Tab-separated table of C-alpha atoms and ligand atoms in Angstrom:
chain	number	residue	atom	x	y	z
A	1	MET	CA	63.827	114.127	116.180
A	2	LEU	CA	62.146	111.511	118.358
A	3	ASN	CA	62.560	108.920	115.652
A	4	SER	CA	66.277	109.468	115.305
A	5	PHE	CA	66.597	109.321	119.082
A	6	LEU	CA	64.746	106.007	119.197
A	7	ASN	CA	66.857	104.672	116.370
A	8	ILE	CA	69.997	105.271	118.331
A	9	LEU	CA	68.487	103.560	121.381
A	10	PHE	CA	66.956	100.676	119.453
A	11	PRO	CA	69.187	100.112	116.474
A	12	GLU	CA	67.298	96.982	115.512
A	13	THR	CA	64.654	99.217	113.922
A	14	CYS	CA	65.517	100.100	110.346
A	15	PRO	CA	65.758	103.925	110.163
A	16	VAL	CA	64.469	103.914	106.595
A	17	CYS	CA	61.356	101.717	106.713
A	18	LYS	CA	60.915	101.674	110.529
A	19	ARG	CA	60.391	97.939	110.480
A	20	PRO	CA	62.407	95.681	112.756
A	21	ALA	CA	65.723	94.943	111.104
A	22	LYS	CA	67.106	91.478	111.601
A	23	ASP	CA	70.759	91.072	112.302
A	24	HIS	CA	72.453	92.028	109.081
A	25	LYS	CA	75.841	93.366	108.030
A	26	THR	CA	74.254	96.703	107.176
A	27	ALA	CA	72.346	97.009	110.471
A	28	PRO	CA	70.515	99.065	111.512
A	29	ILE	CA	69.503	99.431	107.860
A	30	CYS	CA	67.552	96.316	106.914
A	31	ALA	CA	68.514	94.064	104.029
A	32	ASP	CA	65.516	95.168	101.931
A	33	CYS	CA	66.303	98.878	102.241
A	34	TRP	CA	69.977	98.248	101.608
A	35	GLN	CA	69.262	96.296	98.453
A	36	ALA	CA	67.053	99.133	97.244
A	37	ILE	CA	70.069	101.492	97.173
A	38	SER	CA	70.599	102.019	93.482
A	39	PRO	CA	73.039	103.928	91.304
A	40	TYR	CA	72.122	107.236	89.702
A	41	GLU	CA	71.719	106.631	86.001
A	42	GLY	CA	70.282	109.933	84.817
A	43	PRO	CA	72.019	112.679	82.857
A	44	MET	CA	75.086	114.189	84.476
A	45	CYS	CA	77.966	116.524	83.796
A	46	ARG	CA	80.621	114.443	82.020
A	47	LYS	CA	83.320	116.236	83.929
A	48	CYS	CA	82.121	116.719	87.513
A	49	GLY	CA	79.353	114.098	87.594
A	50	ARG	CA	76.729	116.568	88.804
A	51	PRO	CA	73.192	115.393	88.006
A	52	LEU	CA	71.674	117.508	85.254
A	53	VAL	CA	68.031	118.300	84.652
A	54	SER	CA	68.383	118.053	80.869
A	55	ASP	CA	67.836	114.668	79.269
A	56	VAL	CA	71.351	114.291	77.885
A	57	SER	CA	74.717	114.173	79.580
A	58	ALA	CA	76.844	117.212	78.764
A	59	THR	CA	79.375	119.444	80.469
A	60	CYS	CA	77.831	121.728	83.060
A	61	GLY	CA	78.169	125.515	83.029
A	62	GLU	CA	80.520	125.629	85.979
A	63	CYS	CA	82.934	123.126	84.420
A	64	LEU	CA	82.880	125.047	81.117
A	65	GLU	CA	83.592	128.286	82.888
A	66	ASP	CA	86.218	126.955	85.285
A	67	GLU	CA	87.624	123.590	84.241
A	68	PRO	CA	88.398	121.440	87.275
A	69	ALA	CA	91.870	119.972	87.744
A	70	PHE	CA	90.453	116.462	88.145
A	71	THR	CA	90.026	114.298	85.053
A	72	TYR	CA	86.464	113.514	86.061
A	73	ALA	CA	84.309	112.941	89.117
A	74	ARG	CA	81.748	110.191	89.655
A	75	SER	CA	79.343	109.367	92.464
A	76	PHE	CA	77.473	106.142	93.003
A	77	GLY	CA	74.047	107.555	93.765
A	78	LEU	CA	72.091	110.516	94.980
A	79	TYR	CA	72.339	111.668	98.577
A	80	GLU	CA	68.865	110.521	99.570
A	81	GLY	CA	66.953	107.594	101.098
A	82	ALA	CA	68.835	104.650	102.539
A	83	LEU	CA	72.177	105.766	101.098
A	84	LYS	CA	71.900	109.117	102.883
A	85	LYS	CA	70.888	107.395	106.138
A	86	ALA	CA	73.780	104.974	105.859
A	87	ILE	CA	76.335	107.727	105.226
A	88	ASN	CA	75.039	109.778	108.158
A	89	LEU	CA	74.950	106.817	110.553
A	90	PHE	CA	78.501	106.025	109.555
A	91	LYS	CA	79.766	109.584	109.635
A	92	PHE	CA	77.961	111.238	112.516
A	93	HIS	CA	76.961	108.306	114.728
A	94	GLY	CA	80.207	106.404	114.286
A	95	ILE	CA	78.620	103.153	113.077
A	96	LYS	CA	81.848	101.895	111.595
A	97	ARG	CA	80.610	98.470	110.518
A	98	LEU	CA	78.892	100.292	107.637
A	99	SER	CA	82.298	101.120	106.164
A	100	LYS	CA	82.569	97.665	104.618
A	101	PRO	CA	79.208	97.617	102.758
A	102	LEU	CA	79.676	101.292	101.837
A	103	SER	CA	83.082	100.560	100.360
A	104	ASP	CA	81.534	97.681	98.395
A	105	ILE	CA	79.242	100.311	96.864
A	106	ILE	CA	82.271	102.456	96.018
A	107	LEU	CA	83.967	99.499	94.341
A	108	SER	CA	80.948	99.077	92.077
A	109	ILE	CA	81.554	102.547	90.554
A	110	ASP	CA	82.989	102.330	87.072
A	111	MET	CA	86.451	103.868	87.254
A	112	PRO	CA	89.789	103.624	85.477
A	113	GLU	CA	92.771	101.810	86.899
A	114	VAL	CA	94.524	103.935	89.510
A	115	ASP	CA	97.821	103.695	91.382
A	116	THR	CA	96.570	104.816	94.746
A	117	VAL	CA	93.580	106.010	96.742
A	118	ILE	CA	93.763	109.257	98.707
A	119	PRO	CA	90.923	110.288	101.036
A	120	VAL	CA	89.840	113.910	101.401
A	121	PRO	CA	91.457	114.765	104.745
A	122	LEU	CA	89.875	116.356	107.776
A	123	HIS	CA	91.553	119.103	109.739
A	124	LYS	CA	92.992	117.742	113.000
A	125	LYS	CA	90.490	119.770	114.979
A	126	ARG	CA	87.551	118.087	113.190
A	127	LEU	CA	89.252	114.742	113.483
A	128	ARG	CA	89.297	115.127	117.249
A	129	GLN	CA	85.604	115.998	117.276
A	130	ARG	CA	84.584	113.115	115.058
A	131	GLU	CA	87.245	110.672	116.260
A	132	PHE	CA	87.763	109.185	112.829
A	133	ASN	CA	87.958	110.303	109.227
A	134	GLN	CA	85.116	108.486	107.506
A	135	SER	CA	86.726	108.929	104.096
A	136	ALA	CA	90.005	107.475	105.295
A	137	LEU	CA	88.256	104.342	106.518
A	138	LEU	CA	86.445	103.975	103.184
A	139	ALA	CA	89.721	104.596	101.335
A	140	LYS	CA	91.378	101.790	103.257
A	141	TYR	CA	88.720	99.256	102.212
A	142	MET	CA	88.510	100.617	98.696
A	143	ALA	CA	92.273	100.275	98.183
A	144	LYS	CA	92.191	96.772	99.637
A	145	GLY	CA	89.436	95.828	97.195
A	146	LEU	CA	91.476	97.225	94.293
A	147	GLY	CA	94.640	95.462	95.463
A	148	ILE	CA	96.540	98.738	95.893
A	149	GLU	CA	97.523	100.944	98.818
A	150	ALA	CA	95.804	104.033	100.112
A	151	LYS	CA	97.977	106.986	101.040
A	152	PHE	CA	97.084	108.902	104.170
A	153	ASP	CA	100.175	111.087	104.510
A	154	CYS	CA	100.173	112.862	101.154
A	155	LEU	CA	97.213	115.202	101.315
A	156	VAL	CA	96.636	117.128	104.530
A	157	LYS	CA	94.209	119.810	105.565
A	158	THR	CA	96.292	122.529	107.128
A	159	ARG	CA	93.610	125.123	107.699
A	160	ASP	CA	90.263	124.588	109.408
A	161	THR	CA	87.573	126.018	107.148
A	162	ALA	CA	84.147	127.436	107.927
A	163	PRO	CA	81.128	125.370	106.802
A	164	GLN	CA	80.372	125.895	103.114
A	165	VAL	CA	76.633	126.143	103.684
A	166	GLY	CA	75.154	129.421	102.514
A	167	LEU	CA	78.262	130.626	100.688
A	168	ASN	CA	78.141	131.476	96.986
A	169	SER	CA	80.608	129.793	94.656
A	170	HIS	CA	83.106	132.671	94.801
A	171	ASP	CA	83.153	132.690	98.615
A	172	ARG	CA	83.289	128.892	98.769
A	173	ARG	CA	86.414	128.926	96.639
A	174	LYS	CA	87.944	131.652	98.742
A	175	ASN	CA	87.063	129.679	101.888
A	176	MET	CA	88.890	126.578	100.595
A	177	LYS	CA	91.900	128.392	99.179
A	178	LYS	CA	95.173	127.116	100.648
A	179	ALA	CA	93.283	124.813	103.019
A	180	PHE	CA	95.067	121.689	101.698
A	181	GLN	CA	98.716	120.830	101.219
A	182	VAL	CA	100.619	117.936	99.723
A	183	ARG	CA	103.300	116.198	101.751
A	184	ASN	CA	105.658	113.523	100.419
A	185	SER	CA	104.921	114.626	96.866
A	186	GLU	CA	107.407	112.072	95.510
A	187	LEU	CA	104.792	109.419	96.366
A	188	ILE	CA	102.231	110.884	93.974
A	189	GLU	CA	104.375	112.215	91.123
A	190	GLY	CA	103.186	110.781	87.820
A	191	LYS	CA	100.517	108.714	89.572
A	192	ASP	CA	96.869	108.205	88.760
A	193	ILE	CA	94.910	108.896	91.921
A	194	ALA	CA	91.402	108.135	93.102
A	195	LEU	CA	90.454	110.989	95.419
A	196	LEU	CA	87.789	109.672	97.740
A	197	ASP	CA	85.103	111.481	99.696
A	198	ASP	CA	81.750	110.351	101.033
A	199	VAL	CA	79.497	113.089	99.687
A	200	VAL	CA	80.103	115.783	97.105
A	201	THR	CA	77.722	118.724	96.835
A	202	THR	CA	79.190	121.904	95.416
A	203	GLY	CA	82.467	120.219	94.529
A	204	THR	CA	84.581	123.063	95.927
A	205	THR	CA	86.508	120.778	98.279
A	206	VAL	CA	87.388	118.110	95.717
A	207	ARG	CA	88.260	120.832	93.196
A	208	GLU	CA	90.736	122.369	95.628
A	209	CYS	CA	92.214	118.973	96.608
A	210	SER	CA	92.618	118.121	92.917
A	211	ASN	CA	94.375	121.444	92.309
A	212	VAL	CA	97.034	120.794	94.907
A	213	LEU	CA	97.484	117.146	93.883
A	214	LYS	CA	97.957	118.098	90.232
A	215	LYS	CA	100.321	120.927	91.125
A	216	ALA	CA	102.351	118.436	93.148
A	217	GLY	CA	102.749	116.279	90.057
A	218	ALA	CA	99.838	113.805	90.018
A	219	GLU	CA	99.121	112.560	86.501
A	220	ASN	CA	95.341	112.127	86.811
A	221	VAL	CA	92.928	112.681	89.667
A	222	TYR	CA	89.591	110.881	89.555
A	223	VAL	CA	87.139	111.995	92.200
A	224	ILE	CA	85.075	109.113	93.572
A	225	THR	CA	82.233	109.680	96.034
A	226	LEU	CA	79.390	107.636	97.450
A	227	ALA	CA	76.719	110.222	96.835
A	228	HIS	CA	75.995	113.445	95.066
A	229	GLY	CA	74.133	115.957	97.188
A	230	MET	CA	71.683	118.291	95.523
A	231	MET	CA	72.398	122.001	95.606
A	232	ASP	CA	69.571	124.353	96.417
B	1	ZN	ZN1	64.316	99.011	106.080
B	2	ZN	ZN1	80.391	119.897	85.784
């Protein structure tokens, strides 16, 4: 608590290693800690990208039972260490300069060629609270890096949903049902889409977004996220 308070007051201290961080494009995270951010290379679900405890990549039970509408989902790393700090500083403390180095991380994810990037939208009520949609900012840089355009007016969140924490998978799905809608569907018909979010944990949100995008005529949806959170 005290540490995070001090970090906000004295951003020159790296929040990961607590050493003074010299002026750097990833400040307050120091260059050493930033360079230590590494991709997850362990076994994962081939479909949803969820890290698996087994030693081979396979399709996870949830994807076998209820096949997601997206073609596949991939994250860069695990939601831990410097990557977690960076995402939280960006998302909750509004340190927007981190959007550029974070989108560089996104661009290093191996993904197929896509026509457009669509961020997971926030409900307008949340947008007012947070002042910006972190995923939209990342989508803008990601699309720029890919030489394509991001679309911000195709997928909208029309219903504010309760936090997913503590809900079982059935209730999570119910909670997200009809929360998203597609507008201007002619812009996504037949298109291959990268659906971008910062963190994926249970996958309920990106599953629901993929459902509505596919129903509106998208050809393929690839879910791309910075980090995969661990479920309890
Ligand atoms: Zn550091
Ligand atoms: Zn899976």
